[in-house]
Short mmCIF file of C-alpha atoms in Angstrom, two decimals:
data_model
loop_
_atom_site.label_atom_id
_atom_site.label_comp_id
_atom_site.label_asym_id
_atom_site.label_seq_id
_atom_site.Cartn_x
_atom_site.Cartn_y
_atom_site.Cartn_z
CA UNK A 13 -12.66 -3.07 -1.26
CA UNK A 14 -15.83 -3.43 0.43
CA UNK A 15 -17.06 -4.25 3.73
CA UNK A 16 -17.29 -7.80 3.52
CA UNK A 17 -14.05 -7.97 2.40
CA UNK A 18 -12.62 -7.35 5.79
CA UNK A 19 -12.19 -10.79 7.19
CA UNK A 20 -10.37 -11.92 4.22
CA UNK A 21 -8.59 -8.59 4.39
CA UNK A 22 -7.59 -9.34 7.88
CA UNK A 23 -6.66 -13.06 7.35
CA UNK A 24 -3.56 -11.24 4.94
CA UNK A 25 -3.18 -8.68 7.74
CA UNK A 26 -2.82 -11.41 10.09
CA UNK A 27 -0.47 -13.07 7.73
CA UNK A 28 1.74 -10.16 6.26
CA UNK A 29 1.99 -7.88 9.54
CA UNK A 30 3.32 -8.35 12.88
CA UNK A 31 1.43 -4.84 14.07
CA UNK A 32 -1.93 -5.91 11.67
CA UNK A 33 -5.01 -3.21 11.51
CA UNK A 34 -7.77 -4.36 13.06
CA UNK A 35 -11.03 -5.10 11.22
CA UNK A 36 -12.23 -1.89 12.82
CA UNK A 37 -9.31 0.15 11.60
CA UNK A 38 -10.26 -1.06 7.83
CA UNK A 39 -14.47 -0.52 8.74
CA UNK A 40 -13.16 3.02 9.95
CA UNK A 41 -11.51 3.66 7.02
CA UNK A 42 -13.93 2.32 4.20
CA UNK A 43 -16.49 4.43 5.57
CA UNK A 44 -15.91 7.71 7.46
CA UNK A 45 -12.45 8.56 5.68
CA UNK A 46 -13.19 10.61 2.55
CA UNK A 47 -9.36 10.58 1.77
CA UNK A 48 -8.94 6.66 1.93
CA UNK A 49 -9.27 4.42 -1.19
CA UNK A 50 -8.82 0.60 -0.84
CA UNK A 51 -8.62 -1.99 -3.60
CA UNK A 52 -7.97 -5.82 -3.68
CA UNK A 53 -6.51 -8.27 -6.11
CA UNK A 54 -8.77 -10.95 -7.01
CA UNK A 55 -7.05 -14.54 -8.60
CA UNK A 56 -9.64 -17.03 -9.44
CA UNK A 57 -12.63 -15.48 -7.47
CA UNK A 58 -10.13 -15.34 -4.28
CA UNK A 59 -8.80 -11.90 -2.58
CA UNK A 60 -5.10 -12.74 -2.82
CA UNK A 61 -4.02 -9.01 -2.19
CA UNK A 62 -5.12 -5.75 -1.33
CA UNK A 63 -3.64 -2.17 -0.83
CA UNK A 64 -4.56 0.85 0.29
CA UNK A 65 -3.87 5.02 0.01
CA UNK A 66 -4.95 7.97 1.32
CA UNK A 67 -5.04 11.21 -1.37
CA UNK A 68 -4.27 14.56 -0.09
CA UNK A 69 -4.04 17.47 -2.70
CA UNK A 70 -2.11 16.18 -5.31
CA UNK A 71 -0.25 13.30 -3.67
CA UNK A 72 -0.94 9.86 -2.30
CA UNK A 73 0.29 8.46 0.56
CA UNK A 74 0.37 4.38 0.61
CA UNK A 75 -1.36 3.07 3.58
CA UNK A 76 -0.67 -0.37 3.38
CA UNK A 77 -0.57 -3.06 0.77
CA UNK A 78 -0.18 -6.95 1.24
CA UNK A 79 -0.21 -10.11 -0.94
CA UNK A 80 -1.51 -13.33 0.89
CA UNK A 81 1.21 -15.92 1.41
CA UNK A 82 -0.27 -18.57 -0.92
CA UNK A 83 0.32 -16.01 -3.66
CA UNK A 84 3.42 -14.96 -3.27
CA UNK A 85 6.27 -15.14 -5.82
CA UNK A 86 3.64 -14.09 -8.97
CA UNK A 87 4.67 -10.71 -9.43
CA UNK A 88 1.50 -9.64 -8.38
CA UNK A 89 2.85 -6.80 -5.71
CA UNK A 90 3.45 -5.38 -8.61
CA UNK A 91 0.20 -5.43 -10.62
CA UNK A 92 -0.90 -4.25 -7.22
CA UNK A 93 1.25 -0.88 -7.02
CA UNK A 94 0.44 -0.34 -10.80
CA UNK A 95 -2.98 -0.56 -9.74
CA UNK A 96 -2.68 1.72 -7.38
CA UNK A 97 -0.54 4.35 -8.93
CA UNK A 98 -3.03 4.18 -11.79
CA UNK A 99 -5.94 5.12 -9.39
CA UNK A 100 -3.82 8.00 -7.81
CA UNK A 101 -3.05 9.19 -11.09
CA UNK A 102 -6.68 9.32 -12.37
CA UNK A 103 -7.82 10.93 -9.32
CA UNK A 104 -5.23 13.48 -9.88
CA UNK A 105 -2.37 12.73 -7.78
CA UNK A 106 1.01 13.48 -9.09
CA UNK A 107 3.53 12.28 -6.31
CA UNK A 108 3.34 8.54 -4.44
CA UNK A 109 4.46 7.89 -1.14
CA UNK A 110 4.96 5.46 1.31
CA UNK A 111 6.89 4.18 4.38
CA UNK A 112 8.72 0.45 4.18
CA UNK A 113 10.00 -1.30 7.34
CA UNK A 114 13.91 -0.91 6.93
CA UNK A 115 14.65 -4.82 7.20
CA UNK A 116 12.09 -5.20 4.43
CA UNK A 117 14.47 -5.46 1.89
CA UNK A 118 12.21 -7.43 -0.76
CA UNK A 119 9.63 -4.64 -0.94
CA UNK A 120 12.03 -1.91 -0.76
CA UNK A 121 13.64 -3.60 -4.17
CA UNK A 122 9.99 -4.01 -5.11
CA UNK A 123 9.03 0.01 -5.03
CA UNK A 124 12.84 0.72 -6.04
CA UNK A 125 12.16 -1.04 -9.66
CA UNK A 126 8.52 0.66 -9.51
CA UNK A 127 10.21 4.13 -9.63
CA UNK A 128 10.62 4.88 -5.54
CA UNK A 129 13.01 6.46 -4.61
CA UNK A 130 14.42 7.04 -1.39
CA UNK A 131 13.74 9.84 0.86
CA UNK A 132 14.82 9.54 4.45
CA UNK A 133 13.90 8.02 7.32
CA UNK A 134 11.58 7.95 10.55
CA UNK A 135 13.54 6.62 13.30
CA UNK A 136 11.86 4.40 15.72
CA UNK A 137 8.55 4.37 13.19
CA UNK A 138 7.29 0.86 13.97
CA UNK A 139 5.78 0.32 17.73
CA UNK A 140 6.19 -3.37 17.75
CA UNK A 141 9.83 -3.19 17.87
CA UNK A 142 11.00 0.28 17.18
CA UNK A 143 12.62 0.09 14.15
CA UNK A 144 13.27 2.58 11.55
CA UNK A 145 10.80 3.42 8.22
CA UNK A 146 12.23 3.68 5.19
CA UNK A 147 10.75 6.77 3.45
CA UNK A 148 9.95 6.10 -0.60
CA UNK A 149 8.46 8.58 -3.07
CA UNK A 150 7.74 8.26 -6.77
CA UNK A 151 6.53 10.74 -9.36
CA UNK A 152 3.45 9.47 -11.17
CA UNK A 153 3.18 9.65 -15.06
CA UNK A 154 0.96 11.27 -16.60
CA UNK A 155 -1.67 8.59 -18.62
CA UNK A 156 -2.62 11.29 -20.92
CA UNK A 157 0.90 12.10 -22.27
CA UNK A 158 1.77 9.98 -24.82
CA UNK A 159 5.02 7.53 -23.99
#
C-alpha cells in the first residue's frame, strides 16, 4: 500500500465498516508505524481489496482487511489472507491473529476454513454499538518445510 492509495483505501473503508479508519489513521500508519505492513489486491489495474497487520516478535496481529463491494463473491478474501499470512511468515512470524465482529458470521467461516481458530472473546470490543469480538488465531506454516 502506498500513500496514494488511501482514498481508494477509504472508499472500501467507507463501504466495508460502520466504525471506518480515517485517511489519517492509514497516513499514520504507512509512515510512522515500524510494526505496520499494508497490502492491496489489485483486479484489472483497480484496488478491489486491501489488508493490513501489525508484527510483534514472532506473531502478527490482523489490523484490518476489506474487499470492495463490487468484488465480492470471487474468493478473493481469501487470496487476500494467503497473502498476508505469506508476508507474516517470510518476515518471521509464526502465529496469526485477529479480532472478527461476532455477527460477522461470513468472515468468521472465512478465517475458520483458513486455519483460525477460536480463542475467546472481548466483550463490548466494537464502540459503534458495543458488541462482542470474536478472538481468531492460526499457526502459520512454515514455507521452507516441505508439504
Amino acid at each position: 500500500m502506498r500513500l496514494d492509495d488511501i482514498p481508494h483505501i477509504c472508499e472500501i473503508e467507507q463501504e466495508a465498516f460502520t466504525t471506518p479508519w480515517s485517511a489519517g489513521a492509514f497516513h499514520n500508519e504507512l509512515t510512522s508505524n515500524h510494526f505496520a505492513h499494508y497490502t492491496v489486491m489489485m483486479v484489472d489495474g483497480v484496488i478491489a481489496g486491501y489488508g493490513g497487520m501489525w508484527l510483534i516478535m514472532d506473531e502478527a496481529h490482523v489490523t484490518n482487511i476489506a474487499i470492495s463491494g463490487r468484488f465480492r463473491g470471487r474468493k478473493l478474501g481469501v487470496s487476500l489472507v494467503h497473502q498476508l499470512q505469506s508476508k507474516a511468515r517470510s518476515l518471521g512470524a509464526v502465529r496469526m491473529t485477529l479480532e472478527v465482529r461476532a455477527s460477522n458470521y461470513v468472515a468468521q467461516r472465512l478465517y475458520d476454513k483458513m486455519g483460525f481458530q477460536y480463542a475467546g472473546v472481548r466483550k463490548g470490543y466494537y464502540t459503534d454499538n458495543n458488541e462482542d469480538a470474536i478472538i481468531m488465531w492460526a499457526d502459520l506454516p512454515d514455507t521452507n518445510q516441505p508439504a
